[in-house]
Amino acid sequence: MPYIQQVAVGRLPELNVYGHDYPTKDGSAVRDYIHVMDLADGHIAAVRKLFSSENIGCIAYNLGTGSGTSVLEMVAAFEKASGKKIPIKLCPRRPGDATAVYASTEKAQKELGWKAKYGIAEMCKDQWKWASNNPWGYQSKP
Ligand SMILES: O=c1ccn([C@@H]2O[C@H](COP(=O)(O)OP(=O)(O)O[C@H]3O[C@H](CO)[C@H](O)[C@H](O)[C@H]3O)[C@@H](O)[C@H]2O)c(=O)[nH]1
């Protein structure tokens, strides 16, 4: 998403799409993208659990939406949210990249009472709101 955002604001000419021959619905790699507000809520839920349980020890929870989105689906969603065309360049796979990674979220839902609320459309809408108002992030334009 940070790279799609940079293309949308004009800082990069195009998005390099790493891999278009994966065994996925459109050939691009699949990841579980999560809204930062959901991620923050998930951490709060974990801290609550920590303070409400005795001798909890160390437990790992996945914080994700539980569904995968391909790079090309993310490009399309960001184009829709921003109204900008995102030019792409199809590139070879990056060494070591996984085909598809998405979370199993049942444990977090059951034990933390936490579940992601937002989907890709909201993520892109909110990211575009930030990016269009702050194209250089926290930096001033070089
Ligand atoms: O310019 C880009 C940048 C990324 N991608 C693709 O977008 C997806 C997400 O890429 P990221 O690099 O954002 O994230 P990854 O899930 O591949 O990797 C991240 O999560 C991993 C664990 O799952 C490791 O922690 C790793 O160091 C960290 O970068 C991948 O399919 C990648 O190939 C592009 O096509 N173009």
Short mmCIF file of C-alpha atoms and ligand atoms in Angstrom, two decimals:
data_model
loop_
_atom_site.label_atom_id
_atom_site.label_comp_id
_atom_site.label_asym_id
_atom_site.label_seq_id
_atom_site.Cartn_x
_atom_site.Cartn_y
_atom_site.Cartn_z
CA MET A 1 0.00 0.00 0.00
CA PRO A 2 2.75 2.56 0.71
CA TYR A 3 4.01 2.14 -2.86
CA ILE A 4 0.54 2.36 -4.42
CA GLN A 5 0.05 5.53 -2.40
CA GLN A 6 3.30 7.01 -3.75
CA VAL A 7 2.19 6.35 -7.33
CA ALA A 8 -1.21 7.95 -6.65
CA VAL A 9 0.34 11.16 -5.30
CA GLY A 10 2.87 11.34 -8.16
CA ARG A 11 6.02 10.43 -6.23
CA LEU A 12 6.55 7.24 -8.23
CA PRO A 13 5.68 6.84 -11.92
CA GLU A 14 4.30 3.30 -11.61
CA LEU A 15 3.86 0.37 -9.27
CA ASN A 16 6.15 -2.59 -9.79
CA VAL A 17 3.94 -5.65 -9.38
CA TYR A 18 6.25 -8.41 -8.19
CA GLY A 19 4.97 -11.62 -9.71
CA HIS A 20 2.10 -12.18 -12.14
CA ASP A 21 2.37 -15.92 -12.54
CA TYR A 22 1.39 -17.06 -9.05
CA PRO A 23 -1.34 -19.70 -8.80
CA THR A 24 -3.85 -17.10 -7.56
CA LYS A 25 -7.04 -15.72 -9.11
CA ASP A 26 -5.20 -13.03 -11.13
CA GLY A 27 -1.58 -14.21 -10.91
CA SER A 28 -0.46 -11.61 -8.34
CA ALA A 29 0.45 -12.47 -4.74
CA VAL A 30 -2.16 -12.44 -1.97
CA ARG A 31 -1.81 -10.82 1.48
CA ASP A 32 -4.04 -10.04 4.44
CA TYR A 33 -4.20 -6.23 4.65
CA ILE A 34 -5.56 -4.69 7.85
CA HIS A 35 -6.77 -1.18 8.70
CA VAL A 36 -4.46 0.50 11.20
CA MET A 37 -7.46 1.25 13.47
CA ASP A 38 -8.33 -2.46 13.58
CA LEU A 39 -4.69 -3.26 14.32
CA ALA A 40 -4.70 -0.76 17.19
CA ASP A 41 -7.97 -2.18 18.57
CA GLY A 42 -6.48 -5.68 18.40
CA HIS A 43 -3.52 -4.57 20.52
CA ILE A 44 -5.85 -2.91 23.02
CA ALA A 45 -7.86 -6.16 23.25
CA ALA A 46 -4.61 -8.07 23.91
CA VAL A 47 -3.53 -5.66 26.65
CA ARG A 48 -6.99 -5.94 28.26
CA LYS A 49 -6.61 -9.71 28.27
CA LEU A 50 -3.18 -9.37 29.83
CA PHE A 51 -4.53 -7.27 32.69
CA SER A 52 -7.65 -9.35 33.25
CA SER A 53 -5.91 -12.76 33.40
CA GLU A 54 -3.50 -14.23 35.92
CA ASN A 55 -0.25 -15.91 34.91
CA ILE A 56 -1.18 -15.63 31.27
CA GLY A 57 2.36 -16.25 30.05
CA CYS A 58 3.11 -15.68 26.40
CA ILE A 59 0.40 -16.32 23.81
CA ALA A 60 0.51 -15.43 20.13
CA TYR A 61 -2.57 -14.05 18.35
CA ASN A 62 -2.94 -13.30 14.67
CA LEU A 63 -4.32 -9.84 13.91
CA GLY A 64 -5.69 -9.85 10.38
CA THR A 65 -8.99 -9.74 8.53
CA GLY A 66 -8.87 -13.44 7.70
CA SER A 67 -9.20 -12.81 3.98
CA GLY A 68 -6.62 -12.37 1.29
CA THR A 69 -6.40 -9.61 -1.31
CA SER A 70 -4.19 -9.78 -4.38
CA VAL A 71 -1.82 -6.97 -5.38
CA LEU A 72 -3.95 -6.28 -8.49
CA GLU A 73 -7.16 -6.22 -6.42
CA MET A 74 -5.50 -3.71 -4.10
CA VAL A 75 -4.50 -1.55 -7.07
CA ALA A 76 -8.10 -1.58 -8.34
CA ALA A 77 -9.48 -0.71 -4.88
CA PHE A 78 -7.04 2.18 -4.50
CA GLU A 79 -7.91 3.50 -7.96
CA LYS A 80 -11.58 3.45 -6.97
CA ALA A 81 -10.96 5.22 -3.65
CA SER A 82 -8.64 7.86 -5.09
CA GLY A 83 -10.07 8.36 -8.56
CA LYS A 84 -6.45 8.11 -9.79
CA LYS A 85 -5.10 5.74 -12.40
CA ILE A 86 -2.27 3.64 -10.93
CA PRO A 87 0.05 2.61 -13.77
CA ILE A 88 1.62 -0.80 -13.16
CA LYS A 89 4.67 -2.65 -14.44
CA LEU A 90 4.51 -6.45 -14.29
CA CYS A 91 7.83 -7.65 -12.85
CA PRO A 92 9.31 -11.02 -11.91
CA ARG A 93 8.57 -12.47 -8.47
CA ARG A 94 10.74 -11.22 -5.61
CA PRO A 95 12.98 -14.00 -4.30
CA GLY A 96 11.51 -15.53 -1.16
CA ASP A 97 8.01 -14.03 -1.54
CA ALA A 98 5.12 -16.27 -0.51
CA THR A 99 2.21 -16.86 -2.89
CA ALA A 100 -0.56 -16.15 -0.39
CA VAL A 101 -0.52 -15.19 3.30
CA TYR A 102 -3.65 -14.51 5.32
CA ALA A 103 -4.48 -14.87 8.97
CA SER A 104 -6.54 -17.36 10.85
CA THR A 105 -8.47 -15.05 13.15
CA GLU A 106 -10.70 -17.43 15.16
CA LYS A 107 -8.42 -17.53 18.20
CA ALA A 108 -8.28 -13.74 18.52
CA GLN A 109 -12.04 -13.53 18.05
CA LYS A 110 -12.74 -16.21 20.65
CA GLU A 111 -10.15 -15.28 23.28
CA LEU A 112 -9.75 -11.53 22.82
CA GLY A 113 -13.26 -10.75 21.62
CA TRP A 114 -11.63 -8.89 18.75
CA LYS A 115 -12.45 -8.97 15.05
CA ALA A 116 -11.42 -6.62 12.23
CA LYS A 117 -14.22 -4.20 11.29
CA TYR A 118 -12.87 -2.64 8.12
CA GLY A 119 -12.33 -3.97 4.61
CA ILE A 120 -10.18 -2.96 1.67
CA ALA A 121 -12.51 -0.16 0.53
CA GLU A 122 -12.29 1.64 3.91
CA MET A 123 -8.53 1.05 4.12
CA CYS A 124 -7.98 2.64 0.70
CA LYS A 125 -10.39 5.51 1.42
CA ASP A 126 -8.65 6.41 4.69
CA GLN A 127 -5.16 5.92 3.27
CA TRP A 128 -6.01 8.18 0.34
CA LYS A 129 -7.38 10.82 2.72
CA TRP A 130 -4.04 10.84 4.54
CA ALA A 131 -1.88 10.61 1.40
CA SER A 132 -3.70 13.29 -0.57
CA ASN A 133 -3.39 15.71 2.36
CA ASN A 134 0.17 14.64 3.21
CA PRO A 135 1.83 13.47 -0.02
CA TRP A 136 5.28 13.51 1.61
CA GLY A 137 4.10 12.04 4.87
CA TYR A 138 5.67 13.69 7.90
CA GLN A 139 8.52 15.07 5.77
CA SER A 140 8.41 18.42 4.07
CA LYS A 141 8.83 18.10 0.30
CA PRO A 142 12.57 17.67 -0.48
O1 LIG B 1 6.33 -2.28 -4.80
C1 LIG B 1 5.77 -3.34 -4.41
C2 LIG B 1 5.77 -3.76 -3.06
C3 LIG B 1 5.14 -4.95 -2.73
N1 LIG B 1 4.55 -5.71 -3.70
C4 LIG B 1 3.86 -6.94 -3.34
O2 LIG B 1 2.94 -6.63 -2.33
C5 LIG B 1 2.82 -7.72 -1.42
C6 LIG B 1 3.12 -7.22 -0.03
O3 LIG B 1 4.50 -6.88 0.04
P1 LIG B 1 5.21 -6.36 1.37
O4 LIG B 1 6.68 -6.27 1.10
O5 LIG B 1 4.50 -5.14 1.85
O6 LIG B 1 4.89 -7.47 2.45
P2 LIG B 1 5.21 -9.02 2.53
O7 LIG B 1 3.96 -9.65 3.07
O8 LIG B 1 5.74 -9.61 1.27
O9 LIG B 1 6.40 -9.07 3.59
C7 LIG B 1 6.25 -8.51 4.87
O10 LIG B 1 5.74 -9.47 5.76
C8 LIG B 1 6.60 -10.61 5.92
C9 LIG B 1 5.92 -11.55 6.91
O11 LIG B 1 4.72 -12.00 6.40
C10 LIG B 1 7.97 -10.18 6.43
O12 LIG B 1 7.86 -9.61 7.71
C11 LIG B 1 8.58 -9.16 5.46
O13 LIG B 1 9.81 -8.68 5.98
C12 LIG B 1 7.62 -7.98 5.30
O14 LIG B 1 8.09 -7.06 4.31
C13 LIG B 1 3.80 -8.79 -1.92
O15 LIG B 1 3.10 -9.71 -2.70
C14 LIG B 1 4.77 -7.99 -2.79
O16 LIG B 1 5.35 -8.77 -3.81
C15 LIG B 1 4.55 -5.32 -5.03
O17 LIG B 1 4.02 -6.02 -5.90
N2 LIG B 1 5.16 -4.14 -5.34
#
